[in-house]
Amino acid sequence: MSAVSDRLPTFPWDKLEPYKKTALAHPGGIVDLSVGTPVDPVPDLIQKALVDAADSPGYPTVWGTPALRDAITGWVERRLGAREVTHKHVLPIVGSKELVAWLPTQLGLGPGDRVAYPRLAYPTYEVGARLARAEYEVYDDPTELDPEGLKLLWLNSPSNPTGKVLSKEELTRIVAWARENGVLIFSDECYLELGWDADPVSVLHPDVNGGSYDGIVAVHSLSKRSNLAGYRAAFLAGDPAVLGPLLEIRKHGGMMTAAPTQAAVVAALGDDEHVRVQRERYAARREALRGALQAHGFRIEHSEASLYLWATKGESCWTTVAHLADLGILVAPGDFYGEAGEQFVRVAFTATDERVRAAVERLA
């Protein structure tokens, strides 16, 4: 086992523990804005669907029920503007993190193959490459990468941690470059329904891909938009030539979404109203925290989408983390996401209204 674990970096969140203890000691209690975990209730219609499917004694299928595939294809067409999406274009997954971590291995990548991801990025992109023993590198503009040996290109729009959104023109240019050079694109779009100052676009949109899904796959999650982080519910949509072999591999590995969760996803994707309500909650929290941080001397960069504010005071991120911990506020240091984040912190606005108010008061 050590041979596998030795490939991995130190788990970043362990470094935050001393600051968490400081924040916990605040007389008013901790305001934890470090991990973007949902705190609001799972919508009733989704809970009901889960309960109604609770009597599920048999094994679920990896590809999911026909109803689940119908729900995914319908949502992809309705919400993302994709066209002519069939069941072969979709694949349920057990939350998006397991897919990110194991995708290079499932694609058969290894030594000599290269995986690329944004300079500021979700750490699991690197972890996935390490698990497969593949090489990995970061980029500012992926079209400036050497395509030789580049087997997997991760896009992430809206970005975690920065909230930056790639425009339709940028996505179109990147997709064309990747196809010209035979590079497979996986586009992490888990925050796509949480655009604030921008309207995020999917690589599945025909204006981006020219009506073809060749060489592109989008990753979507219900964790944020439907408060289903505890359900482990996500899916892929895109090139059947990629998803077909992944389905076979995942069958052998038993990587199946639980049957009650599948039923819950059908309900979640069929209802847009609960997403609208949740967006309003997040919009209010975002506005309150953004104003309080700016008044406290922070500069906010990007942050036009997602569930985070990318904030800096022009100092070491750990100095900022310590300062906020003294106020009982815990945030994520920017260097968790790459060296380019060493003077930033990521501030999640996924806390309750009461905790957000407490943070605003302390910052004032």
Coordinates of C-alpha atoms in Angstrom, one line a residue, residues 61-232:
T61 CA -26.5 -1.0 -12.9
V62 CA -23.4 1.1 -13.6
W63 CA -25.1 2.7 -16.6
G64 CA -28.1 3.6 -14.5
T65 CA -31.8 3.1 -15.1
P66 CA -33.4 4.2 -18.4
A67 CA -35.2 6.8 -16.4
L68 CA -31.9 8.2 -15.1
R69 CA -30.4 8.3 -18.6
D70 CA -33.5 10.0 -19.9
A71 CA -33.2 12.6 -17.1
I72 CA -29.6 13.3 -17.9
T73 CA -30.0 13.6 -21.7
G74 CA -33.1 15.8 -21.2
W75 CA -31.2 18.1 -18.8
V76 CA -28.1 18.3 -21.0
E77 CA -30.3 19.4 -23.9
R78 CA -32.5 21.8 -22.0
R79 CA -29.9 23.4 -19.8
L80 CA -26.7 23.2 -21.8
G81 CA -28.2 23.6 -25.3
A82 CA -26.7 20.3 -26.5
R83 CA -28.3 18.6 -29.4
E84 CA -29.1 15.0 -30.3
V85 CA -27.9 13.5 -27.0
T86 CA -28.6 9.8 -26.7
H87 CA -28.1 7.3 -23.8
K88 CA -24.7 6.4 -25.4
H89 CA -23.7 10.0 -24.7
V90 CA -24.1 9.8 -20.9
L91 CA -22.7 7.9 -18.0
P92 CA -23.6 8.2 -14.3
I93 CA -20.7 8.4 -11.8
V94 CA -20.3 8.1 -8.0
G95 CA -19.7 11.8 -7.4
S96 CA -17.3 13.7 -9.5
K97 CA -14.2 13.4 -7.3
E98 CA -13.8 9.7 -7.8
L99 CA -14.0 10.2 -11.6
V100 CA -11.3 13.0 -11.4
A101 CA -9.0 10.8 -9.3
W102 CA -9.3 7.6 -11.3
L103 CA -9.9 8.8 -14.8
P104 CA -6.2 8.7 -15.9
T105 CA -6.0 5.1 -14.7
Q106 CA -9.3 4.2 -16.4
L107 CA -8.0 5.7 -19.6
G108 CA -5.0 3.5 -19.4
L109 CA -2.5 6.4 -19.0
G110 CA 0.9 5.8 -17.4
P111 CA 4.6 6.7 -17.5
G112 CA 5.3 8.9 -20.5
D113 CA 1.8 10.1 -20.9
R114 CA 0.9 13.7 -19.9
V115 CA -2.0 15.2 -18.1
A116 CA -2.5 19.0 -18.1
Y117 CA -4.8 21.2 -15.9
P118 CA -5.1 24.9 -15.1
R119 CA -2.3 26.6 -13.1
L120 CA -4.8 27.3 -10.3
A121 CA -6.9 24.1 -9.9
Y122 CA -8.6 21.5 -7.9
P123 CA -5.8 19.4 -6.4
T124 CA -7.4 16.1 -7.5
Y125 CA -6.4 16.6 -11.1
E126 CA -2.8 16.2 -10.0
V127 CA -3.7 13.3 -7.7
G128 CA -5.3 11.4 -10.6
A129 CA -2.2 11.7 -12.7
R130 CA 0.0 10.6 -9.8
L131 CA -2.1 7.5 -9.2
A132 CA -1.7 6.5 -12.8
R133 CA 2.1 7.3 -12.7
A134 CA 1.5 9.8 -15.6
E135 CA 3.3 13.1 -15.9
Y136 CA 1.4 16.3 -15.1
E137 CA 1.7 20.0 -15.8
V138 CA -0.1 23.2 -15.4
Y139 CA -1.1 25.8 -18.0
D140 CA -2.3 29.4 -18.4
D141 CA -3.4 28.8 -22.0
P142 CA -3.8 25.1 -23.0
T143 CA -3.2 25.9 -26.7
E144 CA 0.4 26.8 -25.8
L145 CA 1.1 23.3 -24.5
D146 CA 3.3 20.9 -26.4
P147 CA 0.6 18.3 -27.7
E148 CA 3.2 15.5 -28.0
G149 CA 2.3 12.9 -25.5
L150 CA -0.6 15.0 -24.0
K151 CA -3.3 12.5 -23.5
L152 CA -5.7 14.3 -21.2
L153 CA -6.5 18.0 -21.0
W154 CA -8.6 19.2 -18.0
L155 CA -10.7 22.3 -18.4
N156 CA -12.5 23.8 -15.5
S157 CA -15.1 26.6 -16.1
P158 CA -16.3 28.0 -13.8
S159 CA -13.0 27.5 -12.0
N160 CA -12.5 26.1 -8.5
P161 CA -10.9 28.0 -6.8
T162 CA -11.0 31.3 -8.7
G163 CA -14.5 31.4 -10.1
K164 CA -13.1 32.4 -13.5
V165 CA -15.3 31.6 -16.5
L166 CA -14.0 30.7 -20.0
S167 CA -15.9 32.5 -22.7
K168 CA -17.6 30.7 -25.6
E169 CA -14.9 32.0 -27.9
E170 CA -12.1 30.7 -25.7
L171 CA -13.8 27.3 -25.4
T172 CA -14.3 27.1 -29.1
R173 CA -10.6 27.9 -29.8
I174 CA -9.4 25.3 -27.2
V175 CA -11.7 22.5 -28.5
A176 CA -10.5 23.2 -32.1
W177 CA -6.9 23.1 -31.0
A178 CA -7.4 19.8 -29.0
R179 CA -9.1 18.1 -32.0
E180 CA -6.4 19.2 -34.4
N181 CA -3.8 17.7 -32.1
G182 CA -5.6 14.6 -31.0
V183 CA -5.9 15.6 -27.3
L184 CA -8.9 14.4 -25.3
I185 CA -10.7 17.1 -23.3
F186 CA -12.5 16.5 -20.1
S187 CA -14.3 19.7 -19.0
D188 CA -15.2 20.0 -15.3
E189 CA -18.4 22.0 -15.3
C190 CA -19.7 21.3 -11.8
Y191 CA -20.3 24.9 -11.0
L192 CA -21.9 25.8 -14.4
E193 CA -25.3 26.7 -12.9
L194 CA -23.8 29.1 -10.5
G195 CA -22.8 32.0 -12.7
W196 CA -23.1 35.5 -11.2
D197 CA -21.3 38.1 -13.3
A198 CA -21.0 35.7 -16.3
D199 CA -23.1 33.1 -18.0
P200 CA -21.0 29.9 -18.2
V201 CA -21.1 27.9 -21.4
S202 CA -20.6 24.1 -21.7
V203 CA -18.3 22.4 -24.2
L204 CA -21.4 20.5 -25.2
H205 CA -22.9 23.6 -26.7
P206 CA -23.0 23.4 -30.5
D207 CA -21.5 26.9 -30.9
V208 CA -18.4 25.5 -29.1
N209 CA -18.1 22.0 -30.6
G210 CA -19.7 22.6 -34.0
G211 CA -22.4 20.0 -33.3
S212 CA -19.9 17.1 -32.7
Y213 CA -18.9 15.5 -29.4
D214 CA -15.8 13.9 -30.8
G215 CA -13.0 14.1 -28.2
I216 CA -14.9 16.0 -25.6
V217 CA -16.6 15.0 -22.3
A218 CA -18.3 17.2 -19.7
V219 CA -18.4 16.4 -16.0
H220 CA -21.4 17.5 -14.0
S221 CA -22.4 17.2 -10.4
L222 CA -25.5 17.6 -8.3
S223 CA -23.6 18.3 -5.1
K224 CA -23.7 22.1 -5.3
R225 CA -26.8 22.9 -7.4
S226 CA -29.1 20.5 -5.5
N227 CA -27.3 20.1 -2.1
L228 CA -26.6 16.5 -2.9
A229 CA -23.0 16.2 -1.8
G230 CA -24.0 13.5 0.6
Y231 CA -25.7 11.5 -2.2
R232 CA -22.5 11.2 -4.4

